[in-house]
XYZ file of C-alpha atoms in Angstrom:
640
model
C 71.366 139.569 105.643
C 69.021 137.139 107.497
C 68.882 133.727 108.591
C 71.436 135.258 105.873
C 72.770 132.011 106.972
C 73.687 130.510 107.532
C 71.479 130.527 106.923
C 71.156 131.136 107.818
C 68.604 131.358 108.952
C 65.214 133.192 109.319
C 64.778 136.822 109.102
C 65.398 138.832 105.751
C 61.763 139.622 105.045
C 60.545 141.109 108.751
C 63.977 142.878 110.134
C 65.729 145.974 109.448
C 68.758 146.071 108.432
C 72.091 146.558 110.569
C 72.093 149.964 108.994
C 68.626 151.324 110.829
C 69.728 149.923 114.671
C 70.707 153.223 115.609
C 67.537 154.549 114.651
C 65.077 151.817 116.102
C 64.368 151.596 119.909
C 65.350 148.640 122.040
C 61.763 147.702 122.862
C 61.188 147.645 119.088
C 64.089 145.418 118.512
C 63.171 143.139 120.994
C 59.403 142.526 119.955
C 60.691 142.109 116.407
C 63.098 139.496 118.045
C 60.890 137.835 119.852
C 58.664 137.404 116.349
C 61.253 136.529 114.056
C 63.649 135.063 115.989
C 61.881 132.557 118.522
C 58.936 131.578 116.069
C 60.417 128.420 115.584
C 61.390 127.626 118.785
C 58.511 128.504 119.814
C 56.297 125.637 118.557
C 58.312 122.720 119.525
C 56.366 122.724 123.251
C 53.372 121.389 120.705
C 55.018 118.141 119.824
C 58.418 118.017 121.488
C 57.240 116.702 125.004
C 54.871 114.626 123.392
C 57.636 112.565 121.284
C 59.579 112.220 124.406
C 56.774 110.407 125.956
C 55.746 108.354 123.376
C 59.487 106.697 123.069
C 59.547 105.658 126.632
C 59.211 101.866 127.210
C 56.264 99.861 127.897
C 52.837 100.930 128.390
C 52.968 103.282 131.616
C 55.790 105.898 132.774
C 56.791 105.919 136.394
C 56.770 109.687 138.146
C 60.567 109.246 138.039
C 60.816 108.786 134.012
C 58.650 111.821 133.349
C 60.765 113.906 135.421
C 63.529 112.843 133.890
C 62.468 113.430 130.439
C 61.490 117.064 131.679
C 64.882 117.468 133.066
C 66.797 116.520 129.561
C 64.248 118.952 127.976
C 65.279 121.577 130.607
C 68.965 121.134 130.163
C 69.058 120.646 126.540
C 67.764 124.375 126.689
C 69.661 125.664 129.036
C 73.363 124.397 127.669
C 72.547 124.435 123.842
C 70.512 127.613 123.243
C 70.925 129.548 126.593
C 74.622 128.815 127.067
C 76.015 128.135 123.458
C 73.844 130.108 121.451
C 73.373 133.144 123.471
C 76.393 133.739 125.368
C 79.148 132.415 122.788
C 77.742 131.915 119.417
C 75.928 135.621 119.161
C 79.607 137.077 119.943
C 81.378 135.545 116.756
C 79.944 138.393 114.315
C 80.868 139.406 110.892
C 80.742 143.085 111.443
C 77.265 142.536 112.724
C 75.954 139.687 110.651
C 75.584 136.278 111.768
C 75.024 132.686 109.981
C 77.083 129.825 108.523
C 78.064 131.525 105.860
C 78.726 134.553 107.418
C 80.825 132.335 110.081
C 82.434 130.693 107.610
C 83.415 134.036 105.852
C 84.669 135.141 109.314
C 86.927 131.953 109.777
C 88.509 132.388 106.078
C 89.720 135.820 106.947
C 91.856 134.318 109.683
C 93.953 132.858 106.724
C 96.415 133.984 104.476
C 95.137 131.358 101.768
C 92.079 129.493 103.597
C 91.830 125.837 103.706
C 89.468 124.265 101.265
C 87.625 122.040 104.384
C 86.580 125.760 105.786
C 84.778 126.312 102.577
C 83.803 122.405 102.841
C 81.662 123.284 105.970
C 80.189 126.118 104.927
C 78.567 124.389 102.119
C 77.596 121.549 104.277
C 76.017 123.989 106.808
C 74.138 125.705 104.029
C 73.071 122.955 102.237
C 71.708 121.404 105.710
C 69.703 124.549 106.470
C 67.863 123.885 102.928
C 67.252 120.238 104.241
C 65.583 121.838 107.594
C 63.675 124.370 105.524
C 61.365 121.954 103.920
C 60.605 120.169 106.907
C 59.606 123.302 109.313
C 56.825 124.125 107.830
C 55.277 120.616 107.338
C 55.687 119.778 111.049
C 54.973 123.142 112.077
C 51.590 123.689 110.545
C 50.846 119.943 110.914
C 51.225 119.615 114.408
C 48.627 123.114 115.381
C 46.165 121.883 112.983
C 46.148 118.380 114.303
C 44.554 119.958 117.531
C 41.152 120.782 115.684
C 40.877 116.831 116.358
C 40.182 117.949 119.867
C 38.039 120.568 119.497
C 35.994 118.354 117.214
C 36.429 114.800 117.126
C 36.115 113.021 114.053
C 37.646 116.423 112.227
C 41.057 114.140 111.759
C 40.279 113.573 108.335
C 40.530 117.169 107.406
C 43.861 117.908 109.012
C 46.098 117.127 105.949
C 43.619 119.130 103.671
C 43.627 122.176 105.927
C 47.224 122.138 106.280
C 47.839 121.365 102.596
C 45.533 124.606 101.922
C 47.622 126.939 104.659
C 50.673 126.654 103.216
C 50.234 126.772 99.487
C 48.420 130.405 100.945
C 51.690 130.989 103.106
C 54.023 130.169 99.759
C 51.208 132.272 97.406
C 51.469 135.381 99.160
C 55.539 135.467 99.479
C 55.946 137.479 96.177
C 53.958 140.511 97.788
C 56.405 140.664 100.642
C 55.839 140.522 104.263
C 56.094 143.980 105.256
C 52.766 144.570 106.669
C 52.344 140.883 107.753
C 55.694 141.657 109.462
C 54.032 143.983 111.982
C 52.018 141.533 113.582
C 55.003 139.146 113.885
C 56.256 140.013 117.302
C 53.109 141.063 118.958
C 51.262 137.868 117.971
C 54.347 135.637 118.899
C 54.604 137.510 122.039
C 51.179 137.091 123.239
C 51.887 133.109 122.110
C 55.048 132.878 124.442
C 52.425 134.554 127.180
C 49.887 132.002 126.544
C 52.223 129.274 126.893
C 53.913 130.231 130.074
C 50.438 130.983 131.889
C 48.812 127.696 130.486
C 52.159 126.012 132.329
C 52.316 127.989 135.876
C 48.263 127.059 135.944
C 49.440 123.218 136.206
C 52.481 123.712 138.054
C 50.772 125.544 140.828
C 48.700 122.383 140.790
C 51.386 120.280 140.863
C 54.485 122.004 142.432
C 56.241 118.562 142.673
C 57.378 118.778 139.061
C 59.982 121.372 139.776
C 62.327 118.300 140.987
C 63.100 117.942 137.416
C 65.317 120.884 137.418
C 68.074 118.531 138.840
C 70.142 117.670 135.841
C 70.989 114.245 137.506
C 67.194 112.747 137.069
C 67.853 113.351 133.323
C 71.443 111.679 133.711
C 69.790 108.903 135.703
C 66.927 108.264 132.591
C 69.470 107.957 130.173
C 71.858 105.737 131.925
C 68.471 103.599 133.344
C 67.153 103.217 129.594
C 70.298 102.472 127.763
C 68.457 100.603 125.042
C 66.143 103.843 123.897
C 68.870 106.709 125.028
C 69.033 107.447 121.123
C 65.680 107.557 120.598
C 65.003 109.483 123.751
C 67.565 112.280 122.816
C 66.063 112.514 119.235
C 62.616 113.409 120.590
C 64.258 115.704 123.674
C 66.006 117.367 120.409
C 62.685 118.844 118.950
C 62.675 121.189 121.869
C 65.965 123.115 120.791
C 65.215 123.385 116.750
C 65.312 126.701 115.731
C 67.880 128.034 118.092
C 70.101 128.503 115.002
C 67.957 131.735 114.303
C 69.472 133.369 116.941
C 72.957 133.582 115.276
C 71.338 133.982 111.681
C 69.232 136.798 112.788
C 71.957 138.787 114.594
C 72.806 140.804 111.743
C 68.939 142.510 111.797
C 68.396 143.040 115.385
C 71.590 143.022 117.147
C 72.508 140.662 120.022
C 71.279 142.729 122.805
C 67.720 142.714 121.764
C 68.130 138.936 121.110
C 69.806 138.296 124.561
C 66.840 140.183 126.501
C 64.088 138.658 124.398
C 65.427 135.138 125.566
C 65.949 135.676 129.178
C 63.101 138.246 129.767
C 60.201 136.245 127.769
C 60.786 133.129 125.782
C 63.129 130.735 127.579
C 60.984 131.671 130.812
C 57.836 130.500 129.279
C 59.157 127.861 127.447
C 60.264 126.312 130.723
C 57.078 126.852 132.255
C 55.018 125.254 129.583
C 57.263 122.170 129.799
C 56.998 122.093 133.343
C 53.149 122.251 133.138
C 52.935 119.738 130.526
C 54.862 117.307 132.634
C 52.585 118.754 135.507
C 49.300 117.506 133.763
C 50.530 114.207 132.773
C 52.095 113.515 136.308
C 48.263 114.407 137.628
C 46.112 112.328 135.186
C 48.459 109.775 134.403
C 50.461 108.923 131.039
C 48.413 106.403 129.886
C 45.550 108.824 129.428
C 47.484 111.591 127.917
C 47.949 111.704 123.820
C 48.640 114.907 123.574
C 49.522 117.078 126.479
C 50.077 120.269 125.065
C 46.609 120.638 123.916
C 44.751 118.423 126.677
C 46.046 120.203 129.305
C 44.103 123.685 128.257
C 40.404 124.215 129.773
C 37.762 122.997 127.125
C 36.686 126.911 126.623
C 39.653 127.968 125.868
C 40.892 124.886 123.657
C 39.537 126.391 119.874
C 41.347 129.666 120.404
C 44.227 128.154 121.673
C 44.097 125.987 118.254
C 43.749 129.212 116.446
C 46.767 131.003 118.160
C 49.086 128.078 117.541
C 48.318 127.607 113.912
C 49.372 131.513 113.614
C 52.486 130.824 115.490
C 53.328 127.821 113.251
C 52.677 130.190 110.069
C 55.076 132.755 111.485
C 57.841 130.036 112.298
C 57.371 128.663 108.748
C 57.661 132.649 107.411
C 60.578 133.128 108.757
C 62.177 129.784 107.785
C 61.013 130.444 104.113
C 62.475 134.023 104.211
C 65.875 133.119 105.626
C 66.114 130.464 103.159
C 65.851 133.390 100.519
C 68.697 135.096 102.289
C 70.910 131.971 102.201
C 70.559 131.552 98.656
C 71.235 135.065 97.948
C 74.472 134.925 99.996
C 75.479 131.513 98.382
C 75.027 133.205 94.735
C 77.028 136.222 96.036
C 79.993 133.926 96.905
C 79.302 132.109 93.591
C 78.237 129.034 95.558
C 75.152 128.987 93.506
C 74.279 130.052 89.998
C 72.759 133.608 89.460
C 68.984 133.634 90.609
C 66.163 136.263 90.334
C 65.686 138.134 93.398
C 62.829 140.621 93.715
C 62.978 142.987 96.100
C 59.611 143.540 97.579
C 60.722 147.112 99.572
C 62.109 150.024 98.643
C 63.642 150.665 102.204
C 64.600 147.536 103.740
C 67.065 145.727 101.969
C 66.500 142.296 103.380
C 63.123 142.020 101.761
C 63.613 139.824 98.928
C 61.518 137.517 97.352
C 63.023 134.403 95.127
C 60.269 132.820 92.874
C 62.511 129.839 92.108
C 63.454 128.858 95.641
C 59.823 129.368 96.675
C 58.347 126.837 94.077
C 60.799 124.427 95.212
C 60.354 124.835 99.002
C 56.385 124.775 98.218
C 56.448 121.492 96.507
C 58.829 120.142 98.851
C 56.540 120.835 101.696
C 53.329 119.754 100.304
C 55.263 116.469 99.378
C 56.153 115.985 103.318
C 52.844 116.486 104.363
C 51.503 113.984 101.519
C 53.982 111.293 102.455
C 53.878 111.333 106.410
C 50.281 112.913 107.275
C 50.997 113.437 111.035
C 53.633 115.575 112.817
C 54.280 112.489 114.858
C 55.192 110.546 111.946
C 57.175 113.860 110.357
C 59.153 113.678 113.813
C 61.112 111.435 112.709
C 62.288 113.248 109.592
C 63.285 116.143 111.769
C 66.626 116.846 113.950
C 69.384 115.452 111.327
C 69.969 118.948 109.382
C 69.494 121.170 112.598
C 71.563 119.079 114.426
C 74.050 118.857 111.547
C 73.827 122.546 111.284
C 74.728 122.747 114.885
C 77.980 120.714 114.455
C 79.176 122.792 111.377
C 78.581 125.818 113.274
C 80.572 124.549 116.679
C 83.648 123.508 114.083
C 83.777 127.125 112.835
C 83.261 128.423 116.147
C 85.979 126.892 117.661
C 88.534 128.100 114.802
C 87.385 131.589 115.511
C 87.883 131.157 119.007
C 91.599 129.983 118.022
C 92.799 132.385 115.494
C 90.441 135.371 115.534
C 89.590 135.587 119.645
C 92.986 134.679 120.595
C 91.651 131.916 123.081
C 94.355 129.893 124.844
C 94.296 126.236 123.371
C 93.221 124.602 126.235
C 90.112 126.752 126.753
C 89.305 126.242 122.971
C 89.567 122.201 123.310
C 87.759 122.238 126.322
C 84.802 124.089 124.845
C 84.746 122.122 121.635
C 84.860 118.966 123.350
C 82.419 119.263 125.778
C 79.967 120.689 123.199
C 81.229 118.329 120.761
C 79.691 115.334 122.937
C 76.436 117.066 123.457
C 75.723 118.114 119.593
C 77.414 114.995 118.413
C 75.152 113.063 120.771
C 72.193 114.975 119.525
C 73.226 114.439 115.661
C 73.807 110.422 116.562
C 70.461 110.451 117.787
C 68.893 111.854 115.076
C 70.992 109.432 112.658
C 69.255 106.663 114.285
C 66.221 107.770 112.758
C 67.497 108.091 109.374
C 65.263 105.074 107.896
C 62.145 106.431 109.799
C 62.067 109.465 107.840
C 65.379 110.993 108.755
C 66.852 110.721 104.989
C 64.463 113.296 104.028
C 66.500 116.221 105.029
C 69.953 114.156 104.289
C 68.744 113.662 100.581
C 67.760 117.586 100.527
C 71.199 118.587 102.155
C 73.251 115.665 100.065
C 71.468 117.199 96.801
C 72.127 120.945 97.605
C 75.516 119.983 98.742
C 76.021 118.206 95.207
C 74.981 121.282 93.650
C 76.949 123.717 95.135
C 80.215 121.512 94.622
C 79.488 121.121 90.993
C 78.954 124.570 90.332
C 81.982 125.782 92.579
C 84.378 123.321 90.472
C 82.650 123.878 87.300
C 83.267 127.683 87.771
C 86.838 127.173 88.746
C 87.453 125.033 85.565
C 85.611 127.458 83.176
C 87.835 130.359 84.840
C 91.051 128.368 84.434
C 90.273 127.529 80.888
C 89.137 131.229 80.147
C 92.470 132.437 81.502
C 94.705 130.562 79.517
C 92.740 131.424 76.019
C 93.026 135.192 77.198
C 95.378 137.749 76.181
C 96.675 139.919 78.799
C 95.028 142.971 79.328
C 97.958 145.331 79.885
C 99.769 143.886 76.814
C 96.342 144.833 74.799
C 96.050 148.345 76.120
C 99.268 148.898 75.437
C 99.011 147.913 71.898
C 95.953 149.905 71.020
C 97.693 152.995 72.612
C 100.318 152.505 69.793
C 97.939 151.528 66.987
C 94.617 152.730 67.589
C 91.633 151.793 65.849
C 88.562 154.015 64.874
C 87.502 156.164 68.239
C 83.578 156.558 68.589
C 81.915 158.659 71.346
C 80.613 157.104 74.611
C 81.707 154.817 77.167
C 81.913 151.004 76.965
C 81.934 149.217 79.717
C 83.182 145.340 79.413
C 82.495 142.937 82.415
C 85.246 140.748 83.659
C 85.701 138.488 86.416
C 89.112 138.105 85.947
C 91.299 141.084 86.583
C 94.327 140.435 84.353
C 93.209 139.166 81.226
C 91.279 141.421 78.582
C 87.466 140.746 78.643
C 86.555 138.264 75.913
C 83.741 141.064 74.769
C 86.321 143.719 74.328
C 88.238 140.982 72.048
C 85.325 140.433 70.054
C 83.983 143.625 69.705
C 87.279 144.790 68.326
C 87.505 141.856 66.008
C 83.984 142.487 64.319
C 83.164 146.043 64.832
C 86.958 147.494 64.721
C 86.340 150.305 67.027
C 86.721 151.834 70.347
C 84.620 154.102 72.450
C 85.924 157.193 73.738
C 85.903 155.881 77.225
C 86.727 151.829 77.708
C 86.071 150.722 81.096
C 87.097 146.997 82.285
C 84.722 146.500 85.401
C 85.362 143.673 87.889
C 82.538 142.701 90.459
C 84.183 141.586 93.591
C 82.269 139.930 96.882
C 83.758 140.657 100.163
C 84.140 138.674 103.048
C 82.281 141.180 104.762
C 78.423 141.202 104.620
C 78.344 144.983 103.940
C 80.874 147.629 102.007
C 80.334 151.097 102.919
C 79.592 153.576 99.857
C 83.110 155.147 100.094
C 84.797 151.716 99.474
C 82.998 150.112 97.205
C 84.445 151.720 94.193
C 88.298 152.096 92.825
C 89.136 153.272 89.778
C 92.721 153.216 88.091
C 93.450 154.769 84.489
C 95.551 152.837 82.168
C 95.570 155.589 79.671
C 93.487 158.238 78.543
C 91.382 155.507 76.552
C 91.118 152.725 79.082
C 90.424 152.346 83.288
C 89.600 149.820 85.378
C 87.023 149.892 87.619
C 86.654 147.470 90.723
C 83.226 147.184 92.416
C 83.035 145.319 95.591
C 79.685 144.212 97.240
C 79.257 142.637 100.509
C 78.054 139.304 100.616
C 74.950 140.245 101.799
C 74.381 142.819 99.445
C 72.001 142.965 95.953
C 74.752 143.948 93.103
C 73.520 147.084 91.584
C 76.077 148.111 89.006
C 74.467 151.466 88.164
C 73.644 152.362 91.568
C 77.623 151.630 92.374
C 78.797 153.389 89.423
C 76.906 156.780 90.281
C 79.122 156.426 93.582
C 82.602 156.688 90.924
C 81.351 160.586 90.248
C 82.595 161.343 93.745
C 86.044 159.968 92.562
C 85.757 162.232 89.328
C 84.780 159.844 86.800
C 81.664 161.403 84.906
C 79.258 158.682 84.377
C 76.180 158.732 82.198
C 74.281 155.678 81.951
C 72.339 157.006 78.737
C 75.618 157.134 77.082
C 77.145 153.938 78.087
C 77.115 150.587 76.198
C 77.399 147.307 78.433
C 79.307 144.526 76.674
C 78.827 140.996 78.197
C 80.067 137.782 77.071
C 77.405 134.763 76.834
C 79.289 131.577 77.106
C 77.979 128.805 75.088
C 79.692 125.875 77.034
C 80.045 122.559 75.472
C 81.713 119.263 77.240
C 85.410 118.317 76.577
C 86.415 114.820 75.738
C 89.011 114.634 79.521
C 87.871 113.592 82.670
C 86.661 110.349 83.841
C 82.978 109.435 84.923
C 83.010 112.169 87.738
C 84.096 114.868 85.351
C 81.379 113.321 82.886
C 78.220 114.297 84.546
C 79.807 117.004 86.665
C 80.172 119.151 83.502
C 77.039 117.973 82.502
C 75.422 119.322 85.756
C 77.452 122.579 85.648
C 76.543 123.431 82.194
C 72.627 122.835 82.777
C 72.679 124.772 86.069
C 74.839 127.694 83.925
C 72.070 127.646 80.956
C 69.275 128.073 83.795
C 71.061 130.965 85.807
C 69.245 134.097 85.647
C 70.436 136.690 83.228
C 73.651 138.843 83.957
C 71.620 141.573 82.683
C 69.101 141.495 85.233
C 71.030 139.856 88.066
C 73.275 143.241 88.127
C 70.241 145.936 87.350
C 71.645 146.818 84.185
C 69.175 148.991 81.669
C 68.266 146.107 79.057
C 68.086 148.883 76.253
C 72.371 149.537 77.270
C 73.554 145.741 76.959
C 75.187 144.162 73.930
C 75.823 140.571 74.365
C 78.469 138.840 72.606
C 78.228 135.002 72.041
C 81.384 132.733 72.536
C 81.991 128.998 72.527
C 84.027 127.175 75.217
C 84.619 123.988 75.635
C 85.271 122.647 79.247
């Protein structure tokens, strides 16, 4: 799955599945990684250094202050992205997949009984990603479109309307899939990075003294001499590394090697050249004469095409976030962390290409509201960072568990690694938390709302499962009784879906009660989700026969797979089961949930929220791809 994850976080529609890695060449995978994995971090130079400059004290900045800011950006990129993510996080793959939820599943595997806090971290990471997902398209597109005011002074009043039109168009085309657009993502982004590098190199050549910023002590000195604004500065510096989480989220689509080659071969050098170039330009013309160094350092003849290329790059970055959100939502649904939603596959060959209309609509509304409320990328930058830095802390926490229990690192090494990056990631989070009331509340509120929904859904499902289990008849008891005293047997196959492997399905009990017949073949079908992203076909289906009338079939899907029951049951033919979809009826229970009288205030609103979510969940028939003409639904009422 995509930006899975985690998720994710960003490439479901533009990348190939892990199964196709062997068929794809390394150069093609590397170009694809440039377009998808690094689309977000590649737009950071538009606004990151500008924001760092604008939080300086006083009306002017000294030579040493500019070098100090540059040093902080350079070493943030190096330590957070190059070292933490490229060297360590990308090694924590779950059967080749990455992302927050994938890492959570990997950490859970190491426990016989996983502690609740592991799941809690996964929920928190997923919720924070949703908070990030509504900000990235808004700030990215806004920052690029703002360049038109430099091309044609007086056009500033059109920045917001143009941004709104681009965003509406971007979300409107999602339903068609991105297979065709994806083919240009890599080349366009590669051109973008080369342009970043060349435009920065020109100014470095003119002012090579800017390379002094490679000295990390200049950054430390800046923070030590500017204690009063250190948090604000670090919040601005953090903008340079936003998008780093995509390295891990997209691991399963490209593999580690192409991601590493793309980073060190093109992305990292070009980002450094551009940041140094911006610094050289500012030091040459004077900080008081610069408002937006990224655009102003371009020659006049190149400004218009540069704005156009920047707009394309930000659209690509936004596309990656949108598709990553689909992937993350799909994973959360598979893990029973969110209610079922409509998942439309937009490609017959690439399983990661999906479209979720409900998620798309919610994202679009959120992004449009942010653009209308904040009006500029500078104002919106205050809202950016809390969610991403929070995801990084969650990733670090789960990674430490994997290092300790899965990789069997020495405890001292685990503690040392965790302590170093807790200081770095914790510092970034604290710096962004300082902007809570200047806009940081936006992703915090979104993340809190999503976490609340996920928590309520999981808690409600557990209560419903416990209630159903108490009321159900043990399956073996029922099967044995029916074998001794058979009701009328009719031709065909009946498949009864149930999530409880021990109890008799409610639909079976009500069918016997009302119809008083059994089919020739009765299958108790349970769908499970594995902690692995994908399950091989030869391990997907298991069949156990109780007697000549009853069988149990367990179908296991990976958490990144789309659960297609008819296709899975077709695999059962290899196990000797003669399955014919046209002579099979699927019996499903449709529960009508009612609120009970027990519980306090928390239980009161949580149960009502769960019931509302359950009512709005997509139909099980559609979710499991069961032919509607073969489904019999039996209604039951359950008080929770």
